[in-house]
Each structure stands twice: as structure tokens, then as C-alpha cells.
Amino acid sequence: EGLERSGLISLKYLPPAPGHLKARSWGKALLWDLSGFDLVLYLDADTLFVGGVGDLLRAAGDGSKGVRFAASLTRSMTSLNAGVMLLRPEARVRDAMLNSFEEREHWTGLSRWSGQLWNATEAADSAAVAAASAAGGTAAPARRPKRSVLEDQDHLNEFAATHFMYQGELDLRHGHVGSDKPQGRQEDWLFAYTQTVLLGGAWRPQLGAYFTLPMAFNFCATTTCMQQFIEMRGPGRRAVIEQLDTAAEFRHLLSEEGGEISAGQRFAGRRAGARILHWPGDLRKPWQHCAEASRSPLDNEWWEAFADACAVAPPDAPCSLTC
């Protein structure tokens, strides 16, 4: 509110969520209600801008032929991550998503995205889950009696795959002012996701084209992710290298020789070619790493940005962290 009083931001207040919907589900559906904007770039609170997005917005196209929805793939390359989303507000998409929330409680079997049961009241003994996994879900746990924090992300993936038409990875090289039709790239690292989409679902009237975003726009910055990037091989490894702006710096960031993230790098994510850093997962946020010895170079980039923002923030801005 202090930032709004200073004219730096404009807050929008949503009506309360219906009793049967989670606030985060309701909030994401209402992103499509922001009719005063041509495009909306949504970011979770655990993200940080470290590069420009002008080419992304240009590549999204204009008007009815432009991108309707886009998001980056997860590290598994088989599903979308909802932490950063580019979308074009439309009442029909909002209504379709709200209807989908109403229908979700009747979905049965396993999610093709995470392998978790759609309905927590279903039988969840290990034999039933294993049998269902063999028929559809590719990452089902041996036993999962309840849905987890992946529930909303699974729903978003199912909604996108059944309401939009997938067109590949958004090609930033073809974006220019005045272009109304975005271009998609078909790369080998998209094969696993495309196959998951083709597993099928209850197809609905199509709402337009959707794309995946280059990983640079939702770059997982946790230490766990960085270690997984080190271990990646094949198409996944090439996707990480090619989707960042500066492959050489990224290799230095990974420090393959030592198997650890390089220390002492200022603006490491920016130098590596990331545009938006993201810290998903509990207890992996940079502000939870108070001791400097516990911070990675990417954590340090968040702390540096925090210090820079607080240095110029209004006196009543929330600029204190208690560790």
C-alpha cells in the first residue's frame, strides 16, 4: 500500500472467492477478467525479474490471432509450471476455467501430469494406484491418498491441454511490432510434453493457441534445481543451454568441473541469460536463507535486488525482514 500511495504500483482488489474454491484458484481464474489490458504477465511472489521481456511481448502477437496463453515447462519437461504465465484476458476463458473448477471434483483416475489421484476420496491402495499409473499417469507415487500442492498446477495443465491448441515453444526470433500471429518452434525437448498432451482428455471448444515459454522466463533458481540441471543430459540439457541467452555464462554458473554452483558471482542469473528467476518449493525461498553462507549466487541476486529496492522505497514500504 505504501508503494501504491507513492504512485509506483496500482493494486487491484478481487472479490472474495466462493466458499468451495481456494483463493489461489479463484485469483488465477480472474486473471482473465482484467479486460483493461491486452496482455497480462503473471508472476508468483517467489520470482525476480533479472532481464527484459520486450521480445516476449512482441512475439505474443496482437489481437485475435495472438497468444491466448503461455507458460514454461517444468524441469521434467512434461508439464507446465504456473509460476509465470502470459495470457490474454477474455471473459470466455474465465468462464470456461470456472466451469472446469466445478467439474474437477468429479474427475477420476490419475492426473496425466503428476500421476496423482484427481479425487482424494478414491481408493488409494498401492495396487490400484500402480494399475492406474500403467494405464495413464507416468509419475504416479506408490501410495497417494490425498492431493498435494500440485493440485492447482495439474488442473491448469489439464485445462490448457483440453481448451487450447498447443503450438510449440513461442519463437522470440519472429516477434515484431505489428505482427498479429505468433510463431511456434518444434524442438526435441518438447517431445515428452507433446506426448503427454496427446494422451488425451475431455476435449472442449477451442479457445485459441497456447505455447510453452523458453525456460529463461521461468528459470528455477533453487539449489535443488541447479543440481538437477548439472545432471541433465540429452534434449533436456540442450534445452537449458539453448533457452538461456548466454550459454557460456550458464556453464560457468553450473561449474560442471566441481559439480557445485560457482560462488562469488554478482548478478549470476542475469549473466547466465535468465530473464525471470523462480524459487518454487517450501523452505527454498531466498528470504529464508538469512545466513550468507547458506545462500547460492542466485539467492544473492534476490538479496541484492531487495537491498536496491529498499534503498529507494518510500518510508512506509515493507522493507524489513526478520531472520
Tab-separated table of C-alpha atoms in Angstrom:
chain	number	residue	atom	x	y	z
A	1	GLU	CA	0.000	0.000	0.000
A	2	GLY	CA	2.936	2.307	0.622
A	3	LEU	CA	4.119	1.710	-2.944
A	4	GLU	CA	0.631	2.463	-4.247
A	5	ARG	CA	0.425	5.717	-2.299
A	6	SER	CA	3.720	6.702	-3.899
A	7	GLY	CA	2.306	6.024	-7.348
A	8	LEU	CA	4.717	3.175	-8.091
A	9	ILE	CA	2.081	0.454	-8.429
A	10	SER	CA	-1.687	0.122	-8.730
A	11	LEU	CA	-3.332	-2.515	-6.560
A	12	LYS	CA	-6.411	-4.387	-7.740
A	13	TYR	CA	-8.682	-5.982	-5.171
A	14	LEU	CA	-10.541	-9.164	-6.118
A	15	PRO	CA	-13.993	-10.093	-4.809
A	16	PRO	CA	-13.895	-12.880	-2.199
A	17	ALA	CA	-13.639	-16.419	-3.544
A	18	PRO	CA	-16.743	-18.628	-3.416
A	19	GLY	CA	-16.707	-20.915	-0.415
A	20	HIS	CA	-15.980	-24.065	-2.433
A	21	LEU	CA	-12.979	-22.594	-4.285
A	22	LYS	CA	-9.479	-21.979	-2.998
A	23	ALA	CA	-8.424	-18.332	-3.064
A	24	ARG	CA	-5.477	-19.082	-5.361
A	25	SER	CA	-7.722	-20.943	-7.836
A	26	TRP	CA	-10.211	-18.081	-7.839
A	27	GLY	CA	-7.450	-15.500	-8.245
A	28	LYS	CA	-5.871	-17.214	-11.234
A	29	ALA	CA	-9.234	-17.601	-12.979
A	30	LEU	CA	-9.862	-13.873	-12.565
A	31	LEU	CA	-6.618	-13.014	-14.323
A	32	TRP	CA	-8.656	-13.490	-17.500
A	33	ASP	CA	-11.048	-10.836	-16.166
A	34	LEU	CA	-8.502	-7.999	-16.489
A	35	SER	CA	-10.169	-6.653	-19.607
A	36	GLY	CA	-8.350	-3.311	-19.436
A	37	PHE	CA	-5.129	-5.000	-20.593
A	38	ASP	CA	-4.219	-6.557	-23.917
A	39	LEU	CA	-1.723	-8.961	-22.287
A	40	VAL	CA	-1.085	-9.959	-18.684
A	41	LEU	CA	2.235	-11.340	-17.450
A	42	TYR	CA	1.548	-13.092	-14.146
A	43	LEU	CA	4.358	-13.896	-11.697
A	44	ASP	CA	4.311	-15.741	-8.382
A	45	ALA	CA	5.651	-13.830	-5.383
A	46	ASP	CA	8.793	-16.002	-5.314
A	47	THR	CA	10.093	-14.685	-8.652
A	48	LEU	CA	12.524	-11.944	-9.644
A	49	PHE	CA	12.971	-10.033	-12.892
A	50	VAL	CA	16.617	-10.096	-13.989
A	51	GLY	CA	16.181	-9.350	-17.705
A	52	GLY	CA	13.882	-7.746	-20.250
A	53	VAL	CA	10.624	-9.183	-21.594
A	54	GLY	CA	10.051	-6.845	-24.548
A	55	ASP	CA	10.800	-9.541	-27.111
A	56	LEU	CA	8.401	-11.891	-25.342
A	57	LEU	CA	5.544	-9.390	-25.524
A	58	ARG	CA	6.282	-8.639	-29.178
A	59	ALA	CA	6.381	-12.337	-30.061
A	60	ALA	CA	2.961	-12.826	-28.439
A	61	GLY	CA	1.304	-11.062	-31.393
A	62	ASP	CA	-1.734	-8.834	-31.460
A	63	GLY	CA	-5.491	-9.196	-31.378
A	64	SER	CA	-7.495	-12.321	-32.079
A	65	LYS	CA	-4.580	-14.188	-33.696
A	66	GLY	CA	-2.136	-13.582	-30.844
A	67	VAL	CA	-1.131	-15.868	-27.978
A	68	ARG	CA	-4.052	-16.739	-25.700
A	69	PHE	CA	-1.920	-18.441	-23.048
A	70	ALA	CA	1.724	-19.407	-22.499
A	71	ALA	CA	3.831	-20.839	-19.656
A	72	SER	CA	7.207	-22.545	-19.237
A	73	LEU	CA	7.708	-26.264	-18.782
A	74	THR	CA	8.764	-27.789	-15.500
A	75	ARG	CA	12.213	-29.383	-15.158
A	76	SER	CA	10.700	-32.745	-16.133
A	77	MET	CA	9.680	-31.215	-19.495
A	78	THR	CA	6.294	-32.978	-19.221
A	79	SER	CA	4.022	-30.288	-17.745
A	80	LEU	CA	3.567	-26.535	-17.356
A	81	ASN	CA	4.668	-24.555	-14.313
A	82	ALA	CA	2.151	-21.906	-13.253
A	83	GLY	CA	4.672	-19.601	-11.572
A	84	VAL	CA	4.970	-17.376	-14.672
A	85	MET	CA	2.111	-17.125	-17.164
A	86	LEU	CA	1.454	-14.913	-20.177
A	87	LEU	CA	-2.228	-14.610	-21.046
A	88	ARG	CA	-4.714	-12.520	-22.982
A	89	PRO	CA	-7.764	-11.585	-20.851
A	90	GLU	CA	-11.058	-12.920	-22.187
A	91	ALA	CA	-14.376	-13.468	-20.450
A	92	ARG	CA	-14.970	-16.765	-22.264
A	93	VAL	CA	-11.690	-18.204	-20.940
A	94	ARG	CA	-12.540	-17.038	-17.405
A	95	ASP	CA	-15.960	-18.677	-17.638
A	96	ALA	CA	-14.527	-21.884	-19.068
A	97	MET	CA	-11.962	-22.099	-16.248
A	98	LEU	CA	-14.581	-21.501	-13.557
A	99	ASN	CA	-16.744	-24.219	-15.119
A	100	SER	CA	-13.722	-26.503	-15.118
A	101	PHE	CA	-13.248	-25.937	-11.380
A	102	GLU	CA	-16.849	-27.005	-10.841
A	103	GLU	CA	-16.261	-30.191	-12.842
A	104	ARG	CA	-12.932	-31.092	-11.247
A	105	GLU	CA	-14.414	-32.784	-8.191
A	106	HIS	CA	-15.959	-35.367	-10.496
A	107	TRP	CA	-12.718	-36.215	-12.301
A	108	THR	CA	-11.494	-39.742	-11.602
A	109	GLY	CA	-8.299	-41.705	-12.092
A	110	LEU	CA	-4.832	-40.206	-12.193
A	111	SER	CA	-3.633	-36.912	-13.493
A	112	ARG	CA	-1.514	-37.424	-16.612
A	113	TRP	CA	0.695	-34.542	-15.433
A	114	SER	CA	1.819	-35.660	-11.968
A	115	GLY	CA	0.328	-39.133	-11.625
A	116	GLN	CA	-1.617	-38.083	-8.539
A	117	LEU	CA	-5.241	-39.036	-7.992
A	118	TRP	CA	-7.674	-36.358	-9.111
A	119	ASN	CA	-10.119	-37.162	-6.341
A	120	ALA	CA	-8.769	-37.697	-2.825
A	121	THR	CA	-11.825	-39.812	-1.920
A	122	GLU	CA	-10.925	-42.513	-4.444
A	123	ALA	CA	-9.473	-45.818	-3.287
A	124	ALA	CA	-5.746	-45.221	-2.927
A	125	ASP	CA	-4.132	-48.531	-2.065
A	126	SER	CA	-0.822	-49.134	-3.788
A	127	ALA	CA	-2.112	-51.825	-6.196
A	128	ALA	CA	-4.908	-49.582	-7.526
A	129	VAL	CA	-2.569	-46.640	-7.994
A	130	ALA	CA	0.063	-48.775	-9.716
A	131	ALA	CA	-2.511	-50.225	-12.124
A	132	ALA	CA	-3.883	-46.773	-12.957
A	133	SER	CA	-0.369	-45.485	-13.473
A	134	ALA	CA	0.370	-48.175	-16.038
A	135	ALA	CA	-2.697	-47.052	-17.972
A	136	GLY	CA	-2.069	-43.317	-17.926
A	137	GLY	CA	-0.058	-41.374	-15.354
A	138	THR	CA	3.672	-41.669	-15.867
A	139	ALA	CA	4.858	-40.441	-12.486
A	140	ALA	CA	2.385	-41.883	-10.014
A	141	PRO	CA	3.597	-42.482	-6.470
A	142	ALA	CA	3.161	-45.911	-4.924
A	143	ARG	CA	0.586	-44.522	-2.498
A	144	ARG	CA	-1.033	-41.068	-2.521
A	145	PRO	CA	-4.292	-40.870	-0.511
A	146	LYS	CA	-4.527	-37.072	-0.704
A	147	ARG	CA	-3.902	-34.385	-3.267
A	148	SER	CA	-0.887	-32.152	-2.719
A	149	VAL	CA	0.140	-28.609	-3.634
A	150	LEU	CA	0.365	-29.833	-7.255
A	151	GLU	CA	-3.430	-29.974	-7.465
A	152	ASP	CA	-3.846	-26.476	-8.913
A	153	GLN	CA	-0.939	-26.930	-11.309
A	154	ASP	CA	-2.373	-30.242	-12.515
A	155	HIS	CA	-5.710	-28.548	-13.123
A	156	LEU	CA	-4.095	-25.707	-15.078
A	157	ASN	CA	-2.264	-28.247	-17.255
A	158	GLU	CA	-5.441	-30.188	-17.933
A	159	PHE	CA	-7.384	-27.012	-18.676
A	160	ALA	CA	-4.760	-25.741	-21.132
A	161	ALA	CA	-4.430	-29.073	-22.940
A	162	THR	CA	-8.188	-29.531	-23.354
A	163	HIS	CA	-9.299	-25.954	-24.067
A	164	PHE	CA	-6.456	-24.558	-26.197
A	165	MET	CA	-4.425	-25.848	-29.137
A	166	TYR	CA	-0.724	-26.395	-28.417
A	167	GLN	CA	1.560	-24.719	-30.976
A	168	GLY	CA	5.057	-25.438	-29.630
A	169	GLU	CA	7.550	-23.152	-27.943
A	170	LEU	CA	6.985	-19.446	-28.591
A	171	ASP	CA	9.646	-18.312	-31.056
A	172	LEU	CA	11.010	-14.954	-29.918
A	173	ARG	CA	13.014	-14.531	-33.117
A	174	HIS	CA	9.899	-13.765	-35.168
A	175	GLY	CA	8.289	-11.192	-32.885
A	176	HIS	CA	7.983	-7.626	-34.125
A	177	VAL	CA	5.692	-4.683	-33.581
A	178	GLY	CA	2.569	-5.045	-35.711
A	179	SER	CA	2.787	-8.815	-36.081
A	180	ASP	CA	-0.551	-10.405	-35.213
A	181	LYS	CA	0.333	-14.097	-35.409
A	182	PRO	CA	2.926	-15.714	-33.140
A	183	GLN	CA	5.207	-18.489	-34.340
A	184	GLY	CA	5.913	-21.760	-32.549
A	185	ARG	CA	9.111	-23.832	-32.550
A	186	GLN	CA	9.089	-27.624	-32.563
A	187	GLU	CA	12.162	-28.862	-30.690
A	188	ASP	CA	13.178	-32.302	-29.469
A	189	TRP	CA	12.937	-31.260	-25.820
A	190	LEU	CA	9.174	-30.671	-26.351
A	191	PHE	CA	8.562	-34.309	-27.300
A	192	ALA	CA	7.755	-35.544	-23.773
A	193	TYR	CA	5.298	-32.709	-23.159
A	194	THR	CA	3.650	-33.119	-26.557
A	195	GLN	CA	3.205	-36.841	-25.910
A	196	THR	CA	1.593	-36.092	-22.540
A	197	VAL	CA	-0.805	-33.664	-24.220
A	198	LEU	CA	-1.691	-36.345	-26.772
A	199	LEU	CA	-2.600	-38.839	-24.027
A	200	GLY	CA	-5.983	-37.239	-24.354
A	201	GLY	CA	-8.651	-35.716	-22.199
A	202	ALA	CA	-12.183	-34.388	-22.453
A	203	TRP	CA	-11.740	-32.021	-25.397
A	204	ARG	CA	-13.740	-28.814	-25.253
A	205	PRO	CA	-14.382	-25.961	-27.706
A	206	GLN	CA	-11.011	-24.477	-28.542
A	207	LEU	CA	-10.175	-21.067	-27.092
A	208	GLY	CA	-7.164	-20.344	-29.286
A	209	ALA	CA	-3.446	-21.111	-29.417
A	210	TYR	CA	-1.189	-21.718	-26.453
A	211	PHE	CA	2.574	-22.016	-26.313
A	212	THR	CA	5.335	-23.014	-23.963
A	213	LEU	CA	7.831	-20.309	-22.994
A	214	PRO	CA	11.626	-20.620	-23.080
A	215	MET	CA	12.998	-21.654	-19.709
A	216	ALA	CA	14.718	-18.278	-19.335
A	217	PHE	CA	11.331	-16.769	-18.437
A	218	ASN	CA	10.769	-19.150	-15.529
A	219	PHE	CA	14.243	-20.274	-14.520
A	220	CYS	CA	14.211	-22.434	-11.402
A	221	ALA	CA	16.787	-20.834	-9.112
A	222	THR	CA	16.823	-23.225	-6.154
A	223	THR	CA	19.931	-25.218	-5.321
A	224	THR	CA	17.959	-28.428	-5.920
A	225	CYS	CA	17.128	-27.294	-9.442
A	226	MET	CA	20.697	-26.298	-10.183
A	227	GLN	CA	21.944	-29.723	-9.163
A	228	GLN	CA	19.335	-31.311	-11.430
A	229	PHE	CA	20.460	-29.103	-14.298
A	230	ILE	CA	24.008	-30.337	-13.753
A	231	GLU	CA	22.810	-33.947	-14.069
A	232	MET	CA	20.657	-33.346	-17.158
A	233	ARG	CA	21.691	-34.995	-20.406
A	234	GLY	CA	20.243	-35.212	-23.910
A	235	PRO	CA	17.358	-32.964	-25.024
A	236	GLY	CA	16.771	-31.638	-21.503
A	237	ARG	CA	20.355	-30.456	-21.176
A	238	ARG	CA	20.296	-28.841	-24.609
A	239	ALA	CA	17.002	-27.117	-23.768
A	240	VAL	CA	18.551	-25.466	-20.709
A	241	ILE	CA	21.589	-24.276	-22.634
A	242	GLU	CA	19.744	-23.068	-25.729
A	243	GLN	CA	16.860	-21.409	-23.890
A	244	LEU	CA	19.170	-19.067	-22.000
A	245	ASP	CA	20.737	-16.027	-23.612
A	246	THR	CA	24.354	-16.732	-22.651
A	247	ALA	CA	25.252	-20.413	-22.693
A	248	ALA	CA	28.892	-19.880	-21.704
A	249	GLU	CA	27.965	-17.997	-18.549
A	250	PHE	CA	25.415	-20.656	-17.684
A	251	ARG	CA	28.066	-23.363	-17.893
A	252	HIS	CA	30.213	-21.321	-15.520
A	253	LEU	CA	27.267	-20.917	-13.177
A	254	LEU	CA	26.835	-24.687	-13.062
A	255	SER	CA	30.594	-25.199	-12.624
A	256	GLU	CA	30.481	-28.715	-14.010
A	257	GLU	CA	34.055	-29.418	-13.019
A	258	GLY	CA	33.298	-29.176	-9.331
A	259	GLY	CA	29.672	-30.260	-9.512
A	260	GLU	CA	28.575	-27.251	-7.473
A	261	ILE	CA	27.227	-23.792	-8.148
A	262	SER	CA	30.015	-21.273	-8.575
A	263	ALA	CA	30.398	-18.876	-5.664
A	264	GLY	CA	31.063	-15.171	-5.615
A	265	GLN	CA	29.208	-14.293	-8.811
A	266	ARG	CA	27.335	-10.992	-8.798
A	267	PHE	CA	24.161	-10.956	-10.904
A	268	ALA	CA	24.701	-14.644	-11.666
A	269	GLY	CA	21.245	-15.268	-13.118
A	270	ARG	CA	21.364	-12.174	-15.281
A	271	ARG	CA	24.803	-13.103	-16.592
A	272	ALA	CA	23.659	-16.648	-17.303
A	273	GLY	CA	20.858	-15.391	-19.564
A	274	ALA	CA	17.815	-15.859	-17.324
A	275	ARG	CA	15.026	-13.287	-17.585
A	276	ILE	CA	12.888	-14.302	-14.593
A	277	LEU	CA	14.214	-16.328	-11.657
A	278	HIS	CA	11.817	-18.550	-9.706
A	279	TRP	CA	12.256	-20.263	-6.308
A	280	PRO	CA	9.477	-22.914	-6.121
A	281	GLY	CA	9.044	-25.201	-3.130
A	282	ASP	CA	8.770	-24.831	0.630
A	283	LEU	CA	11.851	-23.653	2.559
A	284	ARG	CA	13.684	-22.853	-0.681
A	285	LYS	CA	12.954	-19.131	-0.839
A	286	PRO	CA	15.918	-16.751	-0.835
A	287	TRP	CA	14.482	-14.757	2.072
A	288	GLN	CA	14.534	-17.943	4.158
A	289	HIS	CA	18.316	-18.104	3.717
A	290	CYS	CA	19.287	-15.418	6.199
A	291	ALA	CA	22.835	-16.586	6.786
A	292	GLU	CA	25.063	-15.527	3.903
A	293	ALA	CA	26.855	-18.880	3.990
A	294	SER	CA	23.560	-20.622	3.124
A	295	ARG	CA	22.890	-18.550	0.008
A	296	SER	CA	23.607	-19.521	-3.569
A	297	PRO	CA	24.688	-16.924	-6.158
A	298	LEU	CA	21.065	-16.785	-7.328
A	299	ASP	CA	19.841	-16.247	-3.752
A	300	ASN	CA	22.345	-13.404	-3.501
A	301	GLU	CA	20.841	-11.838	-6.602
A	302	TRP	CA	17.464	-11.688	-4.842
A	303	TRP	CA	19.023	-10.132	-1.732
A	304	GLU	CA	20.844	-7.562	-3.868
A	305	ALA	CA	17.602	-6.649	-5.641
A	306	PHE	CA	15.830	-6.393	-2.280
A	307	ALA	CA	18.502	-4.046	-0.916
A	308	ASP	CA	18.422	-1.901	-4.072
A	309	ALA	CA	14.624	-1.609	-3.935
A	310	CYS	CA	14.585	-0.736	-0.236
A	311	ALA	CA	17.205	1.966	-0.794
A	312	VAL	CA	14.782	3.959	-2.944
A	313	ALA	CA	11.457	2.799	-1.459
A	314	PRO	CA	9.018	5.135	0.356
A	315	PRO	CA	9.463	5.324	4.157
A	316	ASP	CA	6.357	3.193	4.827
A	317	ALA	CA	7.253	0.450	2.339
A	318	PRO	CA	7.683	-3.065	3.835
A	319	CYS	CA	11.467	-3.305	3.740
A	320	SER	CA	12.334	-5.218	6.883
A	321	LEU	CA	13.000	-8.941	7.145
A	322	THR	CA	13.313	-10.695	10.487
A	323	CYS	CA	15.603	-13.702	10.374
